[in-house]
Tab-separated table of C-alpha atoms in Angstrom:
chain	number	residue	atom	x	y	z
H	26	MET	CA	15.069	-40.887	-25.504
H	27	ASP	CA	16.887	-38.240	-23.448
H	28	ARG	CA	20.104	-40.180	-22.987
H	29	ILE	CA	23.336	-38.378	-22.189
H	30	VAL	CA	25.631	-38.744	-25.212
H	31	LEU	CA	29.240	-37.563	-25.568
H	32	ILE	CA	30.830	-37.372	-29.028
H	33	THR	CA	34.476	-36.541	-29.718
H	34	GLY	CA	35.621	-34.872	-32.918
H	35	ALA	CA	32.151	-33.358	-33.145
H	36	SER	CA	33.001	-30.127	-34.948
H	37	SER	CA	32.733	-31.659	-38.437
H	38	GLY	CA	32.368	-34.848	-40.472
H	39	TYR	CA	31.111	-38.029	-38.832
H	40	GLY	CA	31.133	-36.433	-35.386
H	41	MET	CA	28.955	-33.471	-36.272
H	42	ALA	CA	26.541	-35.643	-38.248
H	43	THR	CA	26.329	-38.068	-35.330
H	44	ALA	CA	25.611	-35.226	-32.918
H	45	LYS	CA	22.714	-34.117	-35.105
H	46	ALA	CA	21.356	-37.667	-35.373
H	47	PHE	CA	21.287	-38.125	-31.600
H	48	LYS	CA	19.847	-34.644	-31.044
H	49	ASP	CA	17.066	-35.306	-33.565
H	50	ASN	CA	16.460	-38.554	-31.686
H	51	GLY	CA	15.692	-36.618	-28.502
H	52	ASP	CA	18.969	-37.154	-26.652
H	53	THR	CA	21.121	-34.708	-24.687
H	54	VAL	CA	24.264	-34.222	-26.764
H	55	ILE	CA	27.697	-33.207	-25.492
H	56	MET	CA	30.099	-32.219	-28.265
H	57	THR	CA	33.875	-32.017	-27.954
H	58	ALA	CA	36.717	-31.107	-30.300
H	59	ARG	CA	40.007	-29.235	-30.122
H	60	ARG	CA	38.973	-26.031	-31.911
H	61	LEU	CA	36.393	-24.323	-29.741
H	62	ASP	CA	35.380	-21.727	-32.355
H	63	LYS	CA	34.540	-24.392	-34.935
H	64	LEU	CA	32.925	-26.553	-32.266
H	65	GLU	CA	30.629	-23.778	-31.064
H	66	GLN	CA	29.544	-23.188	-34.643
H	67	ALA	CA	28.743	-26.888	-35.044
H	68	LYS	CA	26.903	-26.955	-31.707
H	69	ASN	CA	24.689	-24.064	-32.771
H	70	GLU	CA	24.018	-25.676	-36.136
H	71	VAL	CA	22.898	-29.044	-34.754
H	72	GLY	CA	21.372	-27.778	-31.501
H	73	GLY	CA	23.820	-29.509	-29.168
H	74	ASP	CA	23.378	-29.104	-25.432
H	75	LEU	CA	26.980	-28.652	-24.283
H	76	ALA	CA	30.306	-28.131	-26.035
H	77	PHE	CA	33.806	-27.939	-24.644
H	78	SER	CA	37.315	-28.084	-26.039
H	79	MET	CA	39.432	-31.135	-25.324
H	80	ASP	CA	42.496	-32.843	-26.720
H	81	VAL	CA	41.632	-36.541	-26.808
H	82	THR	CA	45.328	-37.481	-26.752
H	83	LYS	CA	45.691	-36.026	-23.231
H	84	PRO	CA	44.444	-38.186	-20.321
H	85	ALA	CA	44.005	-35.059	-18.195
H	86	ASP	CA	41.406	-33.768	-20.658
H	87	TRP	CA	39.491	-37.044	-20.287
H	88	ASP	CA	39.592	-36.656	-16.506
H	89	TYR	CA	38.084	-33.196	-16.963
H	90	ALA	CA	35.381	-34.614	-19.241
H	91	VAL	CA	34.406	-37.282	-16.691
H	92	ASN	CA	34.188	-34.765	-13.859
H	93	LEU	CA	32.150	-32.345	-15.975
H	94	VAL	CA	29.701	-35.032	-17.095
H	95	LYS	CA	29.359	-36.310	-13.530
H	96	GLU	CA	28.754	-32.805	-12.168
H	97	LYS	CA	26.240	-31.688	-14.805
H	98	PHE	CA	24.413	-34.919	-15.655
H	99	GLY	CA	25.419	-37.595	-13.171
H	100	ARG	CA	25.745	-40.271	-15.865
H	101	LEU	CA	26.789	-41.038	-19.424
H	102	ASP	CA	24.712	-43.360	-21.570
H	103	VAL	CA	26.575	-43.260	-24.895
H	104	LEU	CA	30.225	-42.498	-25.647
H	105	VAL	CA	31.197	-42.093	-29.304
H	106	ASN	CA	34.975	-42.097	-29.789
H	107	ASN	CA	35.069	-40.467	-33.201
H	108	ALA	CA	38.060	-38.099	-33.098
H	109	GLY	CA	40.915	-39.070	-35.411
H	110	GLY	CA	42.930	-37.967	-38.402
H	111	GLY	CA	45.417	-39.016	-41.046
H	112	ILE	CA	48.289	-36.803	-39.800
H	113	ALA	CA	50.443	-38.022	-42.710
H	114	ILE	CA	49.625	-40.390	-45.558
H	115	LYS	CA	52.881	-41.528	-47.127
H	116	GLU	CA	55.359	-44.393	-47.235
H	117	VAL	CA	56.572	-45.533	-43.827
H	118	SER	CA	60.193	-44.725	-44.673
H	119	GLU	CA	59.213	-41.064	-45.056
H	120	PHE	CA	57.554	-40.731	-41.641
H	121	THR	CA	59.184	-38.822	-38.832
H	122	THR	CA	59.053	-40.381	-35.386
H	123	ASP	CA	56.771	-37.576	-34.257
H	124	GLU	CA	54.342	-38.258	-37.122
H	125	ILE	CA	54.186	-41.938	-36.213
H	126	ASP	CA	53.629	-41.232	-32.519
H	127	THR	CA	51.014	-38.567	-33.227
H	128	THR	CA	49.106	-40.857	-35.607
H	129	ILE	CA	48.948	-43.636	-33.016
H	130	LYS	CA	48.049	-41.264	-30.169
H	131	LEU	CA	45.236	-39.574	-32.061
H	132	ASN	CA	43.693	-42.655	-33.648
H	133	LEU	CA	44.263	-45.392	-31.059
H	134	ASN	CA	45.416	-44.063	-27.699
H	135	SER	CA	42.571	-41.561	-27.599
H	136	VAL	CA	39.996	-44.351	-27.915
H	137	ILE	CA	41.632	-46.325	-25.116
H	138	TYR	CA	41.803	-43.205	-22.936
H	139	GLY	CA	38.131	-42.460	-23.554
H	140	CYS	CA	36.878	-45.944	-22.770
H	141	ARG	CA	39.080	-46.105	-19.685
H	142	ALA	CA	37.838	-42.730	-18.471
H	143	PHE	CA	34.140	-43.659	-18.536
H	144	ALA	CA	34.433	-47.372	-17.743
H	145	ASP	CA	33.895	-47.046	-13.994
H	146	MET	CA	30.884	-44.747	-14.443
H	147	MET	CA	29.193	-47.179	-16.805
H	148	LYS	CA	30.082	-50.144	-14.607
H	149	GLU	CA	28.376	-48.445	-11.653
H	150	GLN	CA	25.332	-47.664	-13.808
H	151	LYS	CA	25.324	-51.244	-15.113
H	152	SER	CA	24.436	-49.766	-18.482
H	153	GLY	CA	25.928	-47.764	-21.318
H	154	THR	CA	27.178	-48.012	-24.877
H	155	MET	CA	30.660	-47.222	-26.153
H	156	ILE	CA	30.974	-46.875	-29.925
H	157	ASN	CA	34.451	-46.573	-31.403
H	158	ILE	CA	34.958	-45.337	-34.962
H	159	ALA	CA	37.685	-47.179	-36.888
H	160	SER	CA	38.220	-47.299	-40.664
H	161	VAL	CA	38.218	-49.850	-43.473
H	162	CYS	CA	41.990	-49.483	-43.213
H	163	ALA	CA	41.616	-51.723	-40.152
H	164	ARG	CA	40.833	-54.622	-42.499
H	165	GLN	CA	42.158	-53.627	-45.924
H	166	CYS	CA	45.647	-52.545	-46.976
H	167	TRP	CA	46.727	-49.744	-49.290
H	168	PRO	CA	50.222	-48.311	-49.787
H	169	THR	CA	50.999	-45.119	-47.812
H	170	TRP	CA	48.189	-45.866	-45.295
H	171	SER	CA	50.202	-48.339	-43.194
H	172	VAL	CA	50.665	-46.314	-39.993
H	173	TYR	CA	47.080	-45.064	-39.949
H	174	ALA	CA	45.885	-48.616	-40.679
H	175	ALA	CA	47.879	-49.979	-37.754
H	176	ALA	CA	46.157	-47.553	-35.402
H	177	LYS	CA	42.675	-48.304	-36.740
H	178	ALA	CA	43.265	-52.065	-36.605
H	179	GLY	CA	44.127	-51.472	-32.971
H	180	VAL	CA	40.795	-49.712	-32.439
H	181	LEU	CA	38.919	-52.704	-33.843
H	182	ASN	CA	40.668	-55.273	-31.693
H	183	PHE	CA	40.689	-53.066	-28.613
H	184	SER	CA	36.914	-52.719	-28.958
H	185	LYS	CA	36.494	-56.499	-28.960
H	186	GLY	CA	38.546	-56.901	-25.793
H	187	MET	CA	36.900	-53.927	-24.079
H	188	TYR	CA	33.472	-55.413	-24.746
H	189	LEU	CA	34.432	-58.647	-23.002
H	190	GLU	CA	35.518	-56.622	-19.973
H	191	MET	CA	32.341	-54.522	-19.888
H	192	GLN	CA	29.825	-57.235	-20.824
H	193	PRO	CA	29.377	-58.519	-17.226
H	194	TYR	CA	28.206	-55.015	-16.245
H	195	GLY	CA	25.611	-54.735	-18.995
H	196	VAL	CA	27.751	-52.269	-20.964
H	197	ARG	CA	28.078	-52.640	-24.736
H	198	VAL	CA	31.151	-51.796	-26.825
H	199	SER	CA	30.886	-51.664	-30.618
H	200	CYS	CA	33.171	-50.695	-33.470
H	201	VAL	CA	31.971	-48.918	-36.610
H	202	ILE	CA	34.235	-49.332	-39.634
H	203	PRO	CA	33.486	-46.661	-42.263
H	204	SER	CA	34.681	-46.518	-45.829
H	205	SER	CA	35.947	-43.171	-47.075
H	206	ALA	CA	33.506	-40.295	-47.223
H	207	SER	CA	33.828	-36.616	-47.996
H	208	THR	CA	34.349	-35.289	-44.462
H	209	GLY	CA	37.396	-33.026	-44.739
H	210	PHE	CA	39.652	-35.875	-43.579
H	211	GLN	CA	41.488	-36.113	-46.876
H	212	SER	CA	42.150	-32.394	-47.113
H	213	ALA	CA	43.481	-32.336	-43.548
H	214	ALA	CA	45.823	-35.207	-44.417
H	215	GLY	CA	47.095	-33.302	-47.464
H	216	ILE	CA	45.844	-35.749	-50.097
H	217	GLY	CA	42.933	-33.810	-51.584
H	218	GLU	CA	39.218	-34.157	-50.883
H	219	THR	CA	37.243	-37.051	-52.341
H	220	THR	CA	33.900	-37.227	-54.106
H	221	ASP	CA	32.820	-40.428	-52.358
H	222	LYS	CA	29.125	-41.323	-52.387
H	223	LEU	CA	29.178	-42.324	-48.717
H	224	LEU	CA	28.068	-39.405	-46.532
H	225	PRO	CA	28.764	-38.580	-42.872
H	226	GLU	CA	25.030	-38.916	-42.261
H	227	ASP	CA	25.219	-42.592	-43.278
H	228	ILE	CA	27.752	-43.307	-40.550
H	229	ALA	CA	25.741	-41.230	-38.080
H	230	GLU	CA	22.646	-43.355	-38.758
H	231	THR	CA	24.712	-46.512	-38.219
H	232	VAL	CA	25.977	-45.247	-34.853
H	233	LEU	CA	22.460	-44.254	-33.807
H	234	TYR	CA	21.096	-47.654	-34.846
H	235	ILE	CA	23.642	-49.424	-32.649
H	236	ALA	CA	22.829	-47.198	-29.679
H	237	ASN	CA	19.069	-47.647	-30.174
H	238	LEU	CA	19.154	-51.440	-30.096
H	239	PRO	CA	17.560	-52.992	-27.000
H	240	GLY	CA	20.024	-53.576	-24.192
H	241	ARG	CA	19.850	-57.314	-24.839
H	242	ALA	CA	21.509	-56.851	-28.262
H	243	VAL	CA	24.982	-55.672	-29.210
H	244	VAL	CA	26.748	-55.090	-32.524
H	245	GLU	CA	30.312	-56.376	-32.319
H	246	ASP	CA	31.448	-54.451	-35.392
H	247	VAL	CA	29.951	-53.264	-38.652
H	248	THR	CA	31.578	-52.138	-41.906
H	249	VAL	CA	29.839	-49.487	-43.997
H	250	TRP	CA	30.955	-49.061	-47.611
H	251	GLY	CA	29.958	-46.484	-50.152
H	252	ILE	CA	28.213	-48.154	-53.098
H	253	ASP	CA	30.920	-46.777	-55.399
H	254	LYS	CA	33.750	-48.619	-53.628
H	255	GLN	CA	35.244	-51.981	-54.567
H	256	VAL	CA	38.102	-53.871	-52.973
H	257	ASN	CA	39.825	-56.699	-54.847
H	258	PRO	CA	41.856	-58.745	-52.331
H	259	LEU	CA	45.378	-59.807	-53.241
């Protein structure tokens, strides 16, 4: 399709799998993450077209991304706000203020910054798709996940409001809500890696499906569970 696609958190997990899915689909793929060494390795593995380091919690880095995309490609067709992390998974009373602020910045603020950064470009194009990655924690509750869940619930509801703002310009905003998968997330959060059946490639295919829908159709939000998961509501 040769669209211009930018994916954050693309050095591993959902982001890397999504980069490969779009590249295999014939799109031009821009990959970003904080660790440039790991990102370059991922770019080479999936055949990405451009990779650069950015901290999604810093608005200045988003300004740089917009200017770079504008200079090199002149447009952006798909933005995938995937970057995120657990930071700390524990009872709220045990959180430091810095851990709370960092969790919210990384998982919610970064999505708002990203959509804000590329909103004007997509408005001018009168086209584009923004896909924000949340978590089942946005809709379900487990102990020790409260702060992370608050941020991801914010992503879901922000996406709904952002879509209403962008809809008049022909721009779509969707939210993908994945269940847990073995992506390295759990290890980074210090809680041990899982053996979940859901794979990063499953989320990547969901993101690609949303982006490939005709412009007349939009997915508001979609939840993707692994077949081995079960939630019994209170």
